Coordinates of C-alpha atoms and ligand atoms in Angstrom, one line a residue:
R13 CA 0.0 0.0 0.0
G14 CA 1.0 3.6 -0.5
K15 CA 2.4 5.7 2.4
R16 CA 0.3 8.0 4.5
A17 CA 1.6 11.4 5.6
F18 CA 0.4 13.9 8.2
I19 CA 1.5 17.4 7.5
A20 CA 1.1 20.0 10.2
G21 CA 1.2 23.6 9.2
I22 CA -0.8 24.2 6.0
A23 CA -3.3 27.0 5.7
D24 CA -2.9 28.1 2.1
D25 CA -1.1 27.1 -1.1
N26 CA 1.9 29.4 -0.7
G27 CA 4.0 27.8 2.0
Y28 CA 6.5 25.0 2.3
G29 CA 3.9 22.7 3.8
W30 CA 1.7 22.8 0.7
A31 CA 4.7 22.2 -1.6
I32 CA 5.7 19.2 0.6
A33 CA 2.2 17.8 0.4
K34 CA 2.3 18.0 -3.3
S35 CA 5.7 16.3 -3.7
L36 CA 4.5 13.5 -1.3
A37 CA 1.2 13.2 -3.2
A38 CA 3.1 13.0 -6.5
A39 CA 5.2 10.2 -5.1
G40 CA 1.9 8.3 -4.2
A41 CA 1.4 9.2 -0.6
E42 CA -2.0 9.8 1.0
I43 CA -2.2 13.3 2.5
L44 CA -3.6 14.3 5.9
V45 CA -3.3 17.9 7.0
G46 CA -3.2 19.7 10.3
T47 CA -4.4 23.3 10.0
W48 CA -4.1 26.0 12.7
V49 CA -7.5 26.4 14.2
P50 CA -8.0 30.1 13.5
A51 CA -7.1 29.5 9.8
L52 CA -9.2 26.4 9.4
N53 CA -12.4 27.9 8.2
I54 CA -10.9 29.9 5.4
F55 CA -8.6 27.1 4.3
E56 CA -11.4 24.5 4.1
T57 CA -13.7 27.0 2.3
S58 CA -11.1 27.9 -0.2
L59 CA -10.3 24.3 -0.8
R60 CA -14.0 23.4 -1.3
R61 CA -14.6 26.4 -3.6
G62 CA -11.7 25.3 -5.9
K63 CA -9.5 28.3 -5.1
F64 CA -6.5 26.1 -4.9
D65 CA -7.3 23.9 -7.9
D66 CA -4.6 25.5 -10.1
S67 CA -2.0 24.8 -7.5
R68 CA -3.3 21.3 -6.8
V69 CA -2.2 20.1 -10.2
L70 CA 0.5 17.3 -10.0
P71 CA 3.1 16.5 -12.6
D72 CA 0.9 13.8 -14.1
G73 CA -2.0 16.3 -14.6
S74 CA -4.2 14.9 -11.7
L75 CA -5.2 17.0 -8.7
M76 CA -3.7 16.4 -5.3
E77 CA -6.3 15.0 -3.0
I78 CA -6.3 15.9 0.7
T79 CA -8.0 13.0 2.4
K80 CA -8.7 14.9 5.7
V81 CA -8.0 18.3 7.3
Y82 CA -7.7 18.2 11.1
P83 CA -7.9 21.4 13.2
L84 CA -4.7 21.7 15.2
D85 CA -3.1 24.1 17.6
A86 CA 0.4 22.8 18.3
V87 CA 1.0 25.0 21.4
F88 CA -1.5 22.9 23.3
D89 CA -0.7 19.3 24.1
S90 CA -4.0 18.3 25.7
P91 CA -7.4 19.8 26.7
E92 CA -6.1 20.5 30.3
D93 CA -3.5 22.9 28.8
V94 CA -6.1 25.2 27.1
P95 CA -6.9 28.4 29.0
E96 CA -10.4 29.6 29.3
D97 CA -10.1 32.6 27.0
V98 CA -8.9 30.3 24.2
K99 CA -11.6 27.7 24.9
T100 CA -14.4 30.3 24.6
N101 CA -12.8 32.2 21.7
K102 CA -15.3 31.8 18.9
R103 CA -12.7 30.8 16.3
Y104 CA -11.7 27.9 18.6
A105 CA -15.1 27.0 20.0
G106 CA -16.3 26.1 16.6
S107 CA -13.9 23.2 16.3
S108 CA -13.0 20.4 18.7
K109 CA -10.2 18.0 19.5
W110 CA -7.4 20.2 18.2
T111 CA -4.8 19.7 20.9
V112 CA -1.8 17.6 19.7
K113 CA -2.8 14.6 21.8
E114 CA -6.4 14.6 20.5
V115 CA -5.3 15.1 16.9
A116 CA -3.0 12.0 17.2
E117 CA -5.9 10.1 18.7
C118 CA -8.3 11.1 15.9
V119 CA -5.7 10.1 13.2
K120 CA -5.2 6.8 14.9
Q121 CA -9.0 6.2 15.1
D122 CA -9.5 7.3 11.4
F123 CA -6.5 5.6 9.8
G124 CA -4.6 3.5 12.4
T125 CA -1.1 4.4 11.4
I126 CA 1.0 6.9 9.4
D127 CA 4.4 6.7 7.7
I128 CA 5.5 10.3 7.4
L129 CA 5.1 13.2 9.8
V130 CA 5.9 16.7 8.6
H131 CA 6.2 19.8 10.9
S132 CA 5.9 22.9 8.8
L133 CA 4.9 25.5 11.3
A134 CA 6.4 28.3 13.4
N135 CA 5.3 31.4 15.2
G136 CA 7.1 34.1 17.1
P137 CA 4.8 36.9 18.3
E138 CA 7.8 39.2 18.8
V139 CA 9.7 38.2 15.6
S140 CA 10.1 41.8 14.5
K141 CA 11.9 42.8 17.8
P142 CA 15.7 42.3 18.2
L143 CA 16.6 39.4 20.5
S144 CA 18.0 41.8 23.1
E145 CA 14.6 43.5 23.3
T146 CA 12.5 40.4 23.4
S147 CA 10.4 39.7 26.4
R148 CA 10.5 36.4 28.3
K149 CA 7.0 35.7 27.3
G150 CA 7.7 36.4 23.6
Y151 CA 10.8 34.2 23.6
L152 CA 9.1 31.3 25.3
A153 CA 6.1 31.6 23.0
A154 CA 8.4 31.4 20.0
V155 CA 10.1 28.2 21.3
S156 CA 6.7 26.7 22.3
A157 CA 5.1 27.2 18.9
S158 CA 8.2 26.6 16.8
S159 CA 10.3 24.1 18.7
Y160 CA 8.5 22.2 21.4
S161 CA 5.6 21.8 19.0
F162 CA 7.8 19.4 17.1
I163 CA 8.7 17.4 20.2
S164 CA 5.0 17.3 21.1
L165 CA 3.9 16.1 17.6
L166 CA 6.6 13.4 17.6
R167 CA 5.8 12.3 21.2
H168 CA 2.1 11.8 20.4
F169 CA 2.4 10.5 16.9
L170 CA 5.4 8.2 17.3
P171 CA 3.3 5.3 18.6
I172 CA 1.4 5.3 15.3
I173 CA 4.3 5.9 12.9
N174 CA 5.1 2.7 11.2
P175 CA 8.8 1.4 11.6
G176 CA 10.8 2.7 8.7
G177 CA 8.8 5.9 8.8
A178 CA 10.3 9.4 8.7
T179 CA 9.7 12.8 10.2
I180 CA 10.7 16.2 8.8
S181 CA 10.7 19.7 10.0
L182 CA 11.6 23.1 8.5
T183 CA 14.4 25.2 9.9
Y184 CA 16.3 28.4 8.9
V185 CA 20.0 29.3 8.8
A186 CA 19.4 32.1 11.4
S187 CA 19.9 29.4 14.0
E188 CA 23.7 29.4 13.2
R189 CA 24.5 32.6 11.4
I190 CA 23.5 36.2 12.3
I191 CA 20.4 37.2 10.3
P192 CA 19.4 40.6 11.6
G193 CA 15.6 40.9 11.6
Y194 CA 14.8 37.3 12.5
G195 CA 14.2 38.2 16.1
G196 CA 11.9 37.5 19.0
G197 CA 13.7 34.3 19.9
M198 CA 13.0 32.8 16.5
S199 CA 16.7 32.2 15.8
S200 CA 16.9 30.5 19.2
A201 CA 13.8 28.4 18.4
K202 CA 15.4 27.2 15.2
A203 CA 18.7 26.4 17.0
A204 CA 16.6 24.3 19.5
L205 CA 14.8 22.6 16.6
E206 CA 18.1 21.6 15.0
S207 CA 19.6 20.3 18.1
D208 CA 16.4 18.4 19.0
T209 CA 16.5 16.9 15.5
R210 CA 19.7 15.1 16.5
V211 CA 18.6 13.9 19.9
L212 CA 15.2 12.8 18.7
A213 CA 16.8 11.0 15.8
F214 CA 18.6 8.9 18.4
E215 CA 15.5 8.3 20.5
A216 CA 13.1 7.7 17.7
G217 CA 15.6 5.6 15.8
R218 CA 16.4 3.3 18.6
K219 CA 12.9 2.9 19.9
H220 CA 10.8 2.9 16.7
K221 CA 13.1 2.8 13.7
V222 CA 11.8 6.2 12.7
R223 CA 14.1 8.8 11.1
V224 CA 14.2 12.5 12.1
N225 CA 15.6 15.2 9.8
T226 CA 15.1 18.9 9.3
I227 CA 15.4 20.9 6.1
S228 CA 17.1 24.3 6.3
A229 CA 15.2 26.1 3.6
G230 CA 16.2 29.3 1.9
P231 CA 13.8 32.3 1.8
L232 CA 10.3 32.0 0.4
G233 CA 7.6 34.6 0.3
S234 CA 5.1 32.6 2.3
R235 CA 2.4 34.1 4.5
A236 CA 4.4 33.6 7.6
A237 CA 7.5 35.1 6.0
K238 CA 5.7 38.1 4.8
A239 CA 4.6 38.8 8.3
I240 CA 8.2 39.0 9.4
G241 CA 8.7 41.9 7.0
F242 CA 12.1 41.4 5.5
I243 CA 11.4 38.5 3.1
D244 CA 11.9 40.4 -0.2
M245 CA 15.2 41.6 1.0
M246 CA 16.3 38.1 1.9
I247 CA 15.1 36.7 -1.4
N248 CA 17.1 39.4 -3.3
Y249 CA 20.1 38.9 -1.1
S250 CA 20.0 35.2 -2.0
L251 CA 19.6 35.9 -5.7
E252 CA 22.7 38.1 -5.6
N253 CA 24.9 36.1 -3.3
A254 CA 24.1 32.3 -3.4
P255 CA 26.2 30.0 -5.5
L256 CA 23.1 29.3 -7.6
Q257 CA 21.7 32.6 -8.7
K258 CA 18.1 31.5 -9.3
E259 CA 14.8 31.7 -7.7
L260 CA 14.2 29.1 -4.9
Y261 CA 11.1 27.2 -5.6
A262 CA 9.0 25.8 -2.8
E263 CA 8.8 22.6 -4.9
E264 CA 12.5 22.2 -4.5
V265 CA 12.0 21.9 -0.7
G266 CA 9.0 19.7 -1.3
N267 CA 11.1 17.3 -3.4
T268 CA 13.8 17.1 -0.8
A269 CA 11.2 16.3 1.8
A270 CA 9.8 13.5 -0.4
F271 CA 13.4 12.2 -0.9
L272 CA 14.0 12.3 2.9
A273 CA 10.8 10.5 3.6
S274 CA 11.5 7.8 1.1
P275 CA 13.6 4.6 1.3
L276 CA 16.2 6.4 -0.9
A277 CA 17.2 8.2 2.4
S278 CA 17.0 5.1 4.6
A279 CA 20.4 5.9 6.2
I280 CA 19.8 9.6 6.7
T281 CA 18.7 10.7 10.2
G282 CA 19.6 13.5 12.6
A283 CA 20.5 15.7 9.6
T284 CA 20.0 19.3 8.8
V285 CA 19.7 19.3 5.0
Y286 CA 20.2 22.7 3.3
V287 CA 17.8 23.5 0.4
D288 CA 18.9 27.1 -0.2
N289 CA 20.7 27.4 -3.5
G290 CA 23.9 26.9 -1.4
L291 CA 23.6 30.3 0.3
N292 CA 24.6 28.8 3.7
A293 CA 28.1 27.9 2.3
M294 CA 29.0 31.5 1.5
G295 CA 31.3 33.4 3.9
V296 CA 30.8 36.8 2.3
G297 CA 28.3 38.2 -0.1
V298 CA 29.9 38.9 -3.6
Ligands
NAI308 P1 3.3 29.3 6.2 O1 2.6 30.5 6.6 O2 2.9 28.6 4.9 O3 3.4 28.1 7.3 C1 3.3 28.3 8.7 C2 2.0 27.7 9.2 O4 2.1 27.5 10.6 C3 0.8 28.4 8.9 O5 -0.1 27.6 8.2 C4 0.2 28.7 10.3 O6 -1.2 28.7 10.3 C5 0.8 27.6 11.1 N1 0.8 27.8 12.6 C6 1.3 28.8 13.2 N2 1.1 28.6 14.6 C7 0.6 27.4 14.7 C8 0.1 26.6 15.8 N3 0.2 27.0 17.1 N4 -0.4 25.4 15.6 C9 -0.6 24.9 14.3 N5 -0.2 25.6 13.2 C10 0.4 26.8 13.4 O7 4.9 29.7 6.1 P2 6.2 28.9 5.8 O8 7.2 30.0 5.6 O9 6.0 27.9 4.7 O10 6.6 28.1 7.1 C11 6.7 26.7 7.2 C12 8.0 26.4 7.9 O11 9.1 26.7 7.1 C13 8.2 27.1 9.2 O12 8.8 26.3 10.2 C14 9.2 28.2 8.9 O13 10.0 28.7 10.0 C15 10.0 27.4 7.9 N6 10.9 28.2 7.0 C16 10.4 29.2 6.2 C17 11.2 30.0 5.4 C18 10.7 31.1 4.5 O14 11.5 31.9 4.0 N7 9.4 31.1 4.3 C19 12.7 29.8 5.4 C20 13.1 28.7 6.3 C21 12.3 28.0 7.0

């Protein structure tokens, strides 16, 4: 049978999550999606109304099918963690079972097991503030939404990931090189995510024969990136300075994810794989 993938962090057709879903679907995987609760309504409506149909087209001409969309908020592990104001917020009250634990339970109930888990989400409320001006609350929120969310997903999904399965997250080179403008603790959150990729590769590998890798992606004008405010500058910087002076396509990240999730990558785990036209290897801009 084909493989089944759960991709957390899709709310439109512009981001890396969507591109990864397409590459996995093109390779024959069944696609399940976890969508941030406040964005669920518009995403499902747009899907239903055919707004994404042009971008659903796969290389063989067929349209990517999303078998099921689950509401998800990856900063909450179980219902006990949800504060009253969120519970009663009308964007949340309209959906149910969206904590990580509950989503894993629902997927188990609906499908039994999965083979591929993708984490394509991040959030840093103070991302536009320099690190030295970031509040404790903002820093911890960035790490909670962008780093611990992966640990939580892995923790709750690992029991239903088939042996030989793979997990992938998305990171950014700001974890290891200075990228002014990527603030609010987001650089720290990505550093944690990359370190956790190694430790979790050990734990998930030994216990479940599951691989854990992260893709360090170059700049893409996604919704999240536009909210940071400096994405056009980063894209231009990359065009001018990377070894490969070409646009970076989300599809190139998607294809790398499909490779990493496949048996072609059966010996790769704990790795940070750069998909950035080589920009990370430059020491100075020229
Ligand atoms: P995106 O906006 O398509 O994806 C981010 C998603 O995270 C959105 O769908 C948003 O609804 C979701 N999200 C935010 N908080 C959430 C929560 N608490 N629970 C569940 N979902 C939540 O943007 P993009 O850029 O494709 O981001 C995907 C990943 O790629 C992120 O980890 C990002 O840091 C990473 N990345 C992006 C780069 C870029 O230039 N766009 C560069 C390198 C890495």
